[in-house]
Structures are given as structure tokens and as C-alpha cells.
Amino acid sequence: MKLTLKSLASLTYDLLFKLLLIGDSGVGKTCVLFRFSDDAFNTTFISTIGIDFKIKTVELQGKKIKLQIWDTAGQERFHTITTSYYRGAMGIMLVYDITNAKSFENISKWLRNIDEHANEDVERMLLGNKCDMEDKRVVPKAKGEQIAREHGIRFFETSAKANINIEKAFLTLAEDILRKTPVKEPNSENVDISSGGGVTGWKSKCCS
Amino acid sequence: MEFGEESSPALAFEKDAFELTVEDVYDISYVIGRDLLKISSTGEEVSDLQFRIVRVLEMFETLVNKYNLSVEELKMERDNLKAELDRIIREGSSSSGQSGQTVGANQLVVDLNDPNRPRFTMQELKEVLQERNQLKAQLMVAQEELQLYKSGILPQSEPAMVDVDLGTPAATEDSSSTINEKTTIGKL
């Protein structure tokens, strides 16, 4: 059995989707991702340095879909690094914190960033995180729904801590991307080894 | 003894000329008018003088009025100029900071004795992060591959798949594939 790039990739997944998490610092992007990828929650706050990613393979409509999820630093000082990762994203999750009014006000700023740096056909989604902290809420759910409706994007209130809507949000975003993906045998084309790192390492193995 | 109603209009005569207000001029007119009444009965010549005195007092009123308005205008002008000067000084100090003398609004003072002071450029950080993420991705691929071997999906004997040990170029054929691997990574 001579193994090729395509046949080896097909053993592990059918499609690769690149997702990106953005939003103000401290809204819980890393925690949302950690809950989805490792089903765990960590209360200690460690600010993300620049950019990181996690991989999670899910199954949708009988297809194994590998999600490479890029987690960005919300702090302004990393802006030039993080925006260079917008271009490769097929889906972007914009996260705010329902206990932090400023993070909600900044949504328009983040949406502008998407317009400026991401692909035109990128799937967007709005998440209001920390919805377990009802006593500290300052952003009503209706306001999140309204701004999402205005921009024609999906909206969920989530809690990484209480594990509310996290998996649902990621799966919905992946489904929306899958719906737009042309049906073909996409394995080899989708092992993307461009800019942001991606899933790499297969290439050399078919050369000898 | 004569204080009260009589003494207060007379006080206007004692004031500094530049402090006089229009009201003071009216007080002065009142006092002079009252004195003129005392002597008006003595003769004809007095009425001419009376007329001229009234005329002089009217001119005096106009001058005092004009002077006070000018002082007010000058005070306002002075305050405006002062505010303008403060603004220019502030702007001047922030722009001279950019030329290196003092620290301006957009500059940061770095304490060279602080072990946690910023030292690396954004570009350097970007490269380190890119390398970290590449290695992480490759590790994941290697882990997956290992999993496939362990589960028996991939045959152990396939030689094309066993060039994971990049560091040990045992045979010449292996080392060429290592170089190949490296150049591939370099392009990523």
C-alpha cells in the first residue's frame, strides 16, 4: 500500500475548517475554546500572547471535519499579529462579555476589523459569554440579539464555565460553513499549509 | 454728624480717577448741583456757569462710561490670549518630546534595570509565535500518525512513512529526505 497525502488525510478527516476567535481582552475567548476542545474550565486568567490554536475533529452529516480554531489575543498591542490571521479564516466567532458593557460597545469595532481583514464570504457569529453570571449582567440578551440581527449573523449566549451553548455554537458555525462548501472530494486541497501554520507535514512523506 | 444720606454721594470725590463708575459721576453731579442751588440766587452770571458745569459733567459721564467698557474689553482680550498661550505651550512641549528631549504623549519610558522591560520587536514575536504554532501542528500530525500505526490501520513496514526522526540522518538517502523536509518547512 503506497500512502499518498490524500489517502493518509482521508483516514483522519474529510474537511478542514479554519475558525477564528476575536473580541476584547478578558471576555473568555480562550476559555470558550478550551471548553470546546478539552471540555474543561480554568478560572485563572492568563492573557493570550498573540495567537494560539487548538484542533478538534467533529462529525457532521457523515463527514469528519477537522476544526483548526485560532485563538487571538484581545489586547490592542497584538493587533498587527492577530489581524494577519483573519484572511485564512472560514468562520469567525466574535465574543463579548455580558458583564462588561465596553466589550459589547466594541462589537462594531471588531466587525469593522472583519470587514477590513477577513475574506468577504467568511461566516460570522456573535457570542455573549459568561451568561452564568446573571447577577452581574449589564448587557441584556435582547441587545445582543438585536445587533446580531442588524448584521445578519447568528447569536448565542454562552458560558464556558457552566458549559452552556459552547458545543452548539461551534457545531452551528461548522454547519454553516459546510453548507457553503462545494461537494467534491476535497481532501488534498483542504490540507492547507499556507500562512497561519495549518496542518502540515504530509508533503515530504510522499516524495521518497 | 452729617453722615448718612449726605456723605455717601460726596465720597465719589475722594475716589481714584480710574476707579470711577458712571454712578460716581451721578453722585458728583448731585453734589455739585446741590451746591449750585445754594449760590444760584446771587446773580445772572451764575446760570451760564451752571449750564457749562452740567455740560462738563455730561462729557465726564461719557468718558467714564467709555473708559470702563474699554477696560472690560481688554480684560476679556487678555484672558483669551492667556488661554491661547497655555494651549500653544502645551502643544509645543508634546511636539518637542518627539524630537527626543522630553517624553511626549505617545512615548514610553523604559527602565533599563527592569528585568521585565520590553525587549523584542513585534516582528520577532510574530516569528516566534508562527514557529511555535507550526511545531504544534506538526506534533499533532505526528501524534495522529502514531495513533494510526498503533491501531493497525497503517502497516509498520511502509518505509515511506518512517522519516519522522528528522535529527538522525543515518543513510545518505535518508539525509536527502531530511533536507527535503526542512525546505518544505522553510516554505511554510
Short mmCIF file of C-alpha atoms in Angstrom, two decimals:
data_model
loop_
_atom_site.label_atom_id
_atom_site.label_comp_id
_atom_site.label_asym_id
_atom_site.label_seq_id
_atom_site.Cartn_x
_atom_site.Cartn_y
_atom_site.Cartn_z
CA MET A 1 0.00 0.00 0.00
CA LYS A 2 1.59 3.22 -1.18
CA LEU A 3 0.37 6.00 1.05
CA THR A 4 -0.24 9.39 -0.50
CA LEU A 5 -1.08 12.73 1.00
CA LYS A 6 -4.68 12.29 0.01
CA SER A 7 -5.16 8.77 1.27
CA LEU A 8 -3.50 9.46 4.58
CA ALA A 9 -5.52 12.61 5.16
CA SER A 10 -8.70 10.72 4.31
CA LEU A 11 -8.02 8.35 7.16
CA THR A 12 -8.27 11.14 9.68
CA TYR A 13 -10.66 13.69 8.23
CA ASP A 14 -12.67 14.75 5.20
CA LEU A 15 -12.57 18.52 5.55
CA LEU A 16 -10.51 21.12 7.33
CA PHE A 17 -12.22 24.29 8.54
CA LYS A 18 -10.26 27.19 9.94
CA LEU A 19 -12.06 29.21 12.58
CA LEU A 20 -11.00 32.35 14.42
CA LEU A 21 -11.99 33.75 17.81
CA ILE A 22 -11.90 37.52 18.29
CA GLY A 23 -13.17 40.04 20.86
CA ASP A 24 -11.98 42.25 23.71
CA SER A 25 -9.38 41.04 26.17
CA GLY A 26 -10.85 39.07 29.07
CA VAL A 27 -14.21 38.17 27.53
CA GLY A 28 -13.33 34.45 27.66
CA LYS A 29 -12.25 33.50 24.13
CA THR A 30 -9.57 31.09 25.36
CA CYS A 31 -11.97 29.58 27.92
CA VAL A 32 -14.66 29.11 25.27
CA LEU A 33 -12.14 27.29 23.10
CA PHE A 34 -10.72 25.27 26.00
CA ARG A 35 -14.23 24.14 26.94
CA PHE A 36 -14.87 23.00 23.38
CA SER A 37 -11.51 21.32 22.76
CA ASP A 38 -10.81 19.80 26.17
CA ASP A 39 -14.19 20.06 27.91
CA ALA A 40 -12.57 21.81 30.86
CA PHE A 41 -12.55 25.21 32.53
CA ASN A 42 -9.76 27.13 34.19
CA THR A 43 -10.52 30.09 36.48
CA THR A 44 -7.02 31.61 36.44
CA PHE A 45 -6.79 34.38 33.87
CA ILE A 46 -3.76 34.15 31.61
CA SER A 47 -3.81 36.68 28.81
CA THR A 48 -3.20 35.07 25.41
CA ILE A 49 0.08 36.10 23.83
CA GLY A 50 -0.55 37.00 20.22
CA ILE A 51 -2.12 33.92 18.69
CA ASP A 52 -2.63 30.27 19.54
CA PHE A 53 -4.74 27.44 18.16
CA LYS A 54 -6.41 24.18 19.01
CA ILE A 55 -7.63 21.30 16.89
CA LYS A 56 -10.87 19.44 17.29
CA THR A 57 -12.36 16.93 14.91
CA VAL A 58 -16.13 16.73 14.74
CA GLU A 59 -18.52 14.72 12.62
CA LEU A 60 -21.23 16.49 10.66
CA GLN A 61 -23.54 14.95 8.06
CA GLY A 62 -21.38 11.86 7.95
CA LYS A 63 -18.24 13.89 7.31
CA LYS A 64 -15.24 14.07 9.58
CA ILE A 65 -14.42 17.72 9.88
CA LYS A 66 -11.20 18.88 11.40
CA LEU A 67 -11.59 22.27 13.02
CA GLN A 68 -8.47 24.30 13.43
CA ILE A 69 -9.51 27.07 15.79
CA TRP A 70 -7.30 30.11 16.12
CA ASP A 71 -7.47 31.94 19.42
CA THR A 72 -6.37 35.58 19.27
CA ALA A 73 -5.17 37.98 21.94
CA GLY A 74 -7.80 40.66 22.55
CA GLN A 75 -5.25 43.25 23.66
CA GLU A 76 -4.68 46.10 21.25
CA ARG A 77 -0.90 45.67 21.36
CA PHE A 78 -1.19 42.37 19.46
CA HIS A 79 -3.46 43.86 16.82
CA THR A 80 -0.97 43.66 13.94
CA ILE A 81 -0.25 39.99 14.67
CA THR A 82 -3.85 38.91 15.10
CA THR A 83 -5.27 40.69 12.07
CA SER A 84 -2.88 38.80 9.79
CA TYR A 85 -4.78 35.63 10.70
CA TYR A 86 -8.20 36.94 9.64
CA ARG A 87 -7.61 36.22 5.97
CA GLY A 88 -7.33 32.44 6.29
CA ALA A 89 -10.44 32.07 8.46
CA MET A 90 -13.59 30.47 7.07
CA GLY A 91 -15.55 31.28 10.22
CA ILE A 92 -15.10 33.99 12.83
CA MET A 93 -16.59 33.99 16.32
CA LEU A 94 -16.86 37.47 17.82
CA VAL A 95 -17.09 37.17 21.60
CA TYR A 96 -18.20 39.76 24.16
CA ASP A 97 -18.78 39.52 27.89
CA ILE A 98 -22.37 40.11 29.10
CA THR A 99 -20.98 41.57 32.36
CA ASN A 100 -18.77 44.07 30.50
CA ALA A 101 -20.56 46.89 28.65
CA LYS A 102 -17.37 48.08 26.97
CA SER A 103 -16.81 44.70 25.35
CA PHE A 104 -20.29 44.94 23.88
CA GLU A 105 -19.77 48.51 22.65
CA ASN A 106 -16.62 47.37 20.87
CA ILE A 107 -18.51 44.86 18.73
CA SER A 108 -18.80 47.39 15.92
CA LYS A 109 -15.04 47.91 16.05
CA TRP A 110 -14.44 44.14 15.73
CA LEU A 111 -16.97 43.88 12.90
CA ARG A 112 -15.06 46.62 11.09
CA ASN A 113 -11.86 44.63 11.57
CA ILE A 114 -13.54 41.64 9.95
CA ASP A 115 -14.65 43.79 7.01
CA GLU A 116 -11.14 45.10 6.58
CA HIS A 117 -9.06 41.95 7.06
CA ALA A 118 -11.16 38.83 6.51
CA ASN A 119 -12.47 37.14 3.39
CA GLU A 120 -15.70 38.58 2.13
CA ASP A 121 -17.61 35.30 2.42
CA VAL A 122 -16.44 34.48 5.95
CA GLU A 123 -19.14 33.06 8.26
CA ARG A 124 -19.58 35.28 11.30
CA MET A 125 -21.13 34.52 14.67
CA LEU A 126 -21.70 36.62 17.80
CA LEU A 127 -21.28 35.11 21.27
CA GLY A 128 -22.29 36.77 24.56
CA ASN A 129 -20.13 34.85 27.01
CA LYS A 130 -20.31 34.47 30.83
CA CYS A 131 -24.12 34.06 30.76
CA ASP A 132 -23.86 32.08 34.02
CA MET A 133 -23.15 35.37 35.83
CA GLU A 134 -26.74 36.64 35.74
CA ASP A 135 -26.28 38.84 38.83
CA LYS A 136 -23.51 40.81 37.14
CA ARG A 137 -25.17 41.09 33.73
CA VAL A 138 -25.13 44.55 32.15
CA VAL A 139 -25.88 43.62 28.54
CA PRO A 140 -29.45 42.33 28.07
CA LYS A 141 -29.82 39.30 25.84
CA ALA A 142 -32.17 41.31 23.61
CA LYS A 143 -29.40 43.79 22.81
CA GLY A 144 -27.12 41.01 21.64
CA GLU A 145 -29.92 39.54 19.53
CA GLN A 146 -30.64 42.94 18.06
CA ILE A 147 -27.09 43.73 16.94
CA ALA A 148 -26.73 40.22 15.52
CA ARG A 149 -29.97 40.67 13.56
CA GLU A 150 -28.80 44.04 12.25
CA HIS A 151 -25.68 42.42 10.83
CA GLY A 152 -27.39 39.24 9.70
CA ILE A 153 -25.30 36.92 11.87
CA ARG A 154 -26.09 34.14 14.33
CA PHE A 155 -26.05 34.79 18.07
CA PHE A 156 -25.68 32.64 21.16
CA GLU A 157 -25.28 33.44 24.81
CA THR A 158 -22.64 31.08 26.14
CA SER A 159 -20.89 30.10 29.32
CA ALA A 160 -17.55 28.35 29.15
CA LYS A 161 -17.72 27.89 32.91
CA ALA A 162 -21.17 26.33 33.04
CA ASN A 163 -20.78 24.71 29.61
CA ILE A 164 -23.76 26.43 28.05
CA ASN A 165 -24.11 26.56 24.24
CA ILE A 166 -20.38 26.12 23.62
CA GLU A 167 -20.53 22.97 21.52
CA LYS A 168 -23.73 24.16 19.89
CA ALA A 169 -22.07 27.39 18.78
CA PHE A 170 -19.05 25.68 17.23
CA LEU A 171 -21.12 22.99 15.53
CA THR A 172 -23.57 25.54 14.15
CA LEU A 173 -20.73 27.61 12.73
CA ALA A 174 -19.15 24.49 11.21
CA GLU A 175 -22.53 23.50 9.71
CA ASP A 176 -22.95 26.95 8.18
CA ILE A 177 -19.53 26.65 6.57
CA LEU A 178 -20.24 23.09 5.44
CA ARG A 179 -23.43 24.28 3.75
CA LYS A 180 -21.42 26.70 1.64
CA THR A 181 -18.68 24.20 0.85
CA PRO A 182 -18.97 22.73 -2.64
CA VAL A 183 -19.45 18.96 -2.55
CA LYS A 184 -16.45 17.22 -4.04
CA GLU A 185 -13.52 15.08 -3.00
CA PRO A 186 -11.80 17.81 -1.15
CA ASN A 187 -9.12 16.13 0.94
CA SER A 188 -5.91 17.07 -0.77
CA GLU A 189 -6.93 20.67 -1.46
CA ASN A 190 -8.01 21.18 2.09
CA VAL A 191 -4.75 20.25 3.73
CA ASP A 192 -3.85 23.86 3.67
CA ILE A 193 -0.27 24.68 4.50
CA SER A 194 -0.45 28.39 3.89
CA SER A 195 0.18 31.41 6.11
CA GLY A 196 -1.05 30.67 9.59
CA GLY A 197 0.62 27.33 10.13
CA GLY A 198 -2.21 24.95 9.42
CA VAL A 199 -1.97 21.20 9.29
CA THR A 200 1.38 20.48 7.78
CA GLY A 201 3.94 17.77 7.49
CA TRP A 202 2.40 15.43 4.96
CA LYS A 203 4.18 16.71 1.94
CA SER A 204 7.62 15.19 2.48
CA LYS A 205 6.17 11.78 3.07
CA CYS A 206 5.04 11.24 -0.47
CA CYS A 207 8.30 12.34 -2.02
CA SER A 208 10.62 9.43 -1.31
CA MET B 1 -22.93 114.23 62.20
CA GLU B 2 -23.66 114.98 58.61
CA PHE B 3 -23.01 111.37 57.65
CA GLY B 4 -25.74 109.17 56.21
CA GLU B 5 -27.52 110.38 53.11
CA GLU B 6 -25.28 113.41 52.58
CA SER B 7 -21.82 111.94 52.99
CA SER B 8 -22.15 108.97 50.65
CA PRO B 9 -22.51 110.89 47.32
CA ALA B 10 -19.63 113.15 48.40
CA LEU B 11 -17.35 110.10 48.77
CA ALA B 12 -17.14 109.91 44.98
CA PHE B 13 -14.82 112.96 45.04
CA GLU B 14 -12.25 111.00 47.04
CA LYS B 15 -12.01 108.09 44.65
CA ASP B 16 -9.11 107.39 42.28
CA ALA B 17 -9.94 108.79 38.81
CA PHE B 18 -9.51 105.41 37.14
CA GLU B 19 -11.85 103.74 39.65
CA LEU B 20 -14.79 105.98 38.90
CA THR B 21 -18.02 104.47 37.64
CA VAL B 22 -20.97 106.18 35.95
CA GLU B 23 -22.81 106.06 39.30
CA ASP B 24 -19.95 108.02 40.88
CA VAL B 25 -20.37 110.65 38.16
CA TYR B 26 -24.07 110.91 39.06
CA ASP B 27 -23.12 111.35 42.74
CA ILE B 28 -20.67 114.08 41.80
CA SER B 29 -23.35 115.78 39.67
CA TYR B 30 -25.78 115.58 42.57
CA VAL B 31 -23.35 117.23 44.98
CA ILE B 32 -22.32 119.95 42.51
CA GLY B 33 -25.96 120.58 41.57
CA ARG B 34 -26.91 120.96 45.21
CA ASP B 35 -24.04 123.46 45.78
CA LEU B 36 -25.03 125.41 42.69
CA LEU B 37 -28.57 125.78 44.02
CA LYS B 38 -27.17 127.45 47.15
CA ILE B 39 -25.50 130.20 45.08
CA SER B 40 -27.94 130.48 42.17
CA SER B 41 -29.91 133.29 43.83
CA THR B 42 -26.89 135.66 43.87
CA GLY B 43 -26.77 136.67 40.17
CA GLU B 44 -27.28 136.23 36.44
CA GLU B 45 -23.69 135.13 35.62
CA VAL B 46 -24.15 132.00 37.67
CA SER B 47 -26.74 130.45 35.35
CA ASP B 48 -24.24 130.46 32.42
CA LEU B 49 -21.65 128.79 34.61
CA GLN B 50 -24.30 126.32 35.79
CA PHE B 51 -25.02 125.43 32.17
CA ARG B 52 -21.34 124.82 31.40
CA ILE B 53 -20.84 122.75 34.51
CA VAL B 54 -23.75 120.48 33.50
CA ARG B 55 -22.19 120.16 30.04
CA VAL B 56 -18.80 119.21 31.52
CA LEU B 57 -20.45 116.66 33.80
CA GLU B 58 -22.20 115.08 30.77
CA MET B 59 -18.87 114.82 28.96
CA PHE B 60 -17.37 113.34 32.10
CA GLU B 61 -20.13 110.75 32.25
CA THR B 62 -19.47 109.72 28.63
CA LEU B 63 -15.73 109.43 29.21
CA VAL B 64 -16.06 107.36 32.38
CA ASN B 65 -18.55 105.08 30.65
CA LYS B 66 -16.30 104.61 27.62
CA TYR B 67 -13.25 104.00 29.79
CA ASN B 68 -14.97 101.31 31.86
CA LEU B 69 -16.19 99.48 28.75
CA SER B 70 -12.68 99.53 27.29
CA VAL B 71 -11.23 98.06 30.48
CA GLU B 72 -13.81 95.28 30.34
CA GLU B 73 -12.95 94.51 26.70
CA LEU B 74 -9.24 94.50 27.41
CA LYS B 75 -9.71 92.10 30.33
CA MET B 76 -11.59 89.67 28.09
CA GLU B 77 -8.96 90.00 25.38
CA ARG B 78 -6.23 89.33 27.94
CA ASP B 79 -7.98 86.16 29.21
CA ASN B 80 -8.38 84.86 25.65
CA LEU B 81 -4.72 85.43 24.84
CA LYS B 82 -3.68 83.76 28.06
CA ALA B 83 -5.70 80.63 27.23
CA GLU B 84 -4.23 80.60 23.71
CA LEU B 85 -0.71 80.89 25.11
CA ASP B 86 -1.28 77.99 27.52
CA ARG B 87 -2.53 75.85 24.64
CA ILE B 88 0.49 76.64 22.47
CA ILE B 89 2.89 75.89 25.33
CA ARG B 90 1.20 72.52 25.88
CA GLU B 91 1.39 71.62 22.20
CA GLY B 92 4.95 72.82 21.99
CA SER B 93 6.07 70.62 24.86
CA SER B 94 4.44 67.49 23.41
CA SER B 95 5.95 68.03 19.96
CA SER B 96 9.42 68.79 21.32
CA GLY B 97 9.13 65.43 23.17
CA GLN B 98 9.08 63.70 19.80
CA SER B 99 12.41 65.25 18.91
CA GLY B 100 13.92 63.43 21.86
CA GLN B 101 14.28 65.99 24.65
CA THR B 102 11.23 65.19 26.78
CA VAL B 103 8.70 62.36 26.67
CA GLY B 104 5.54 63.02 24.71
CA ALA B 105 2.07 61.55 24.85
CA ASN B 106 2.80 58.58 22.60
CA GLN B 107 6.12 57.60 24.10
CA LEU B 108 7.10 55.11 26.76
CA VAL B 109 9.93 55.36 29.25
CA VAL B 110 11.86 52.10 29.53
CA ASP B 111 13.62 51.36 32.79
CA LEU B 112 16.82 49.56 31.81
CA ASN B 113 17.06 47.97 35.25
CA ASP B 114 13.65 46.33 34.98
CA PRO B 115 14.14 42.64 34.14
CA ASN B 116 10.64 42.60 32.63
CA ARG B 117 11.20 45.58 30.33
CA PRO B 118 10.09 45.18 26.71
CA ARG B 119 12.99 43.97 24.58
CA PHE B 120 11.64 42.24 21.49
CA THR B 121 10.02 43.66 18.42
CA MET B 122 6.55 42.77 17.19
CA GLN B 123 8.12 41.09 14.17
CA GLU B 124 10.26 38.85 16.39
CA LEU B 125 7.24 37.89 18.46
CA LYS B 126 5.30 37.17 15.29
CA GLU B 127 8.02 34.83 14.04
CA VAL B 128 8.33 33.00 17.34
CA LEU B 129 4.59 32.51 17.52
CA GLN B 130 4.47 31.28 13.93
CA GLU B 131 7.22 28.76 14.64
CA ARG B 132 5.52 27.62 17.84
CA ASN B 133 2.24 27.10 16.03
CA GLN B 134 3.93 25.24 13.18
CA LEU B 135 5.67 22.89 15.56
CA LYS B 136 2.42 22.39 17.43
CA ALA B 137 0.64 21.50 14.19
CA GLN B 138 3.40 19.09 13.23
CA LEU B 139 3.30 17.47 16.64
CA MET B 140 -0.41 16.91 16.25
CA VAL B 141 0.09 15.37 12.83
CA ALA B 142 2.80 13.09 14.24
CA GLN B 143 0.53 12.10 17.12
CA GLU B 144 -2.27 11.26 14.74
CA GLU B 145 0.08 9.26 12.60
CA LEU B 146 1.31 7.37 15.63
CA GLN B 147 -2.27 6.66 16.59
CA LEU B 148 -2.90 5.18 13.15
CA TYR B 149 0.12 2.88 13.49
CA LYS B 150 -0.94 1.80 16.95
CA SER B 151 -4.43 0.99 15.84
CA GLY B 152 -3.01 -1.05 12.96
CA ILE B 153 -4.61 0.99 10.20
CA LEU B 154 -1.17 1.71 8.76
CA PRO B 155 1.31 -1.09 8.06
CA GLN B 156 4.54 -0.85 10.07
CA SER B 157 6.67 -1.95 7.13
CA GLU B 158 5.91 1.02 4.90
CA PRO B 159 9.30 2.76 4.62
CA ALA B 160 7.99 5.96 3.07
CA MET B 161 6.23 6.79 6.28
CA VAL B 162 9.08 6.34 8.74
CA ASP B 163 11.08 9.53 8.32
CA VAL B 164 9.77 11.12 11.50
CA ASP B 165 13.22 11.09 13.11
CA LEU B 166 14.47 14.23 11.42
CA GLY B 167 17.55 14.54 13.60
CA THR B 168 19.39 11.32 12.64
CA PRO B 169 20.41 11.16 9.02
CA ALA B 170 21.80 7.57 9.09
CA ALA B 171 21.93 6.79 5.40
CA THR B 172 22.58 9.23 2.57
CA GLU B 173 19.15 8.54 1.16
CA ASP B 174 17.61 9.47 4.49
CA SER B 175 19.53 12.70 4.76
CA SER B 176 18.31 13.86 1.40
CA SER B 177 14.77 13.37 2.54
CA THR B 178 15.63 15.29 5.68
CA ILE B 179 16.79 18.25 3.65
CA ASN B 180 13.61 17.92 1.68
CA GLU B 181 11.61 18.09 4.87
CA LYS B 182 13.49 21.14 6.05
CA THR B 183 12.98 23.06 2.84
CA THR B 184 9.32 22.23 2.94
CA ILE B 185 9.06 23.59 6.46
CA GLY B 186 11.02 26.63 5.45
CA LYS B 187 8.44 27.48 2.84
CA LEU B 188 5.51 27.26 5.22
#
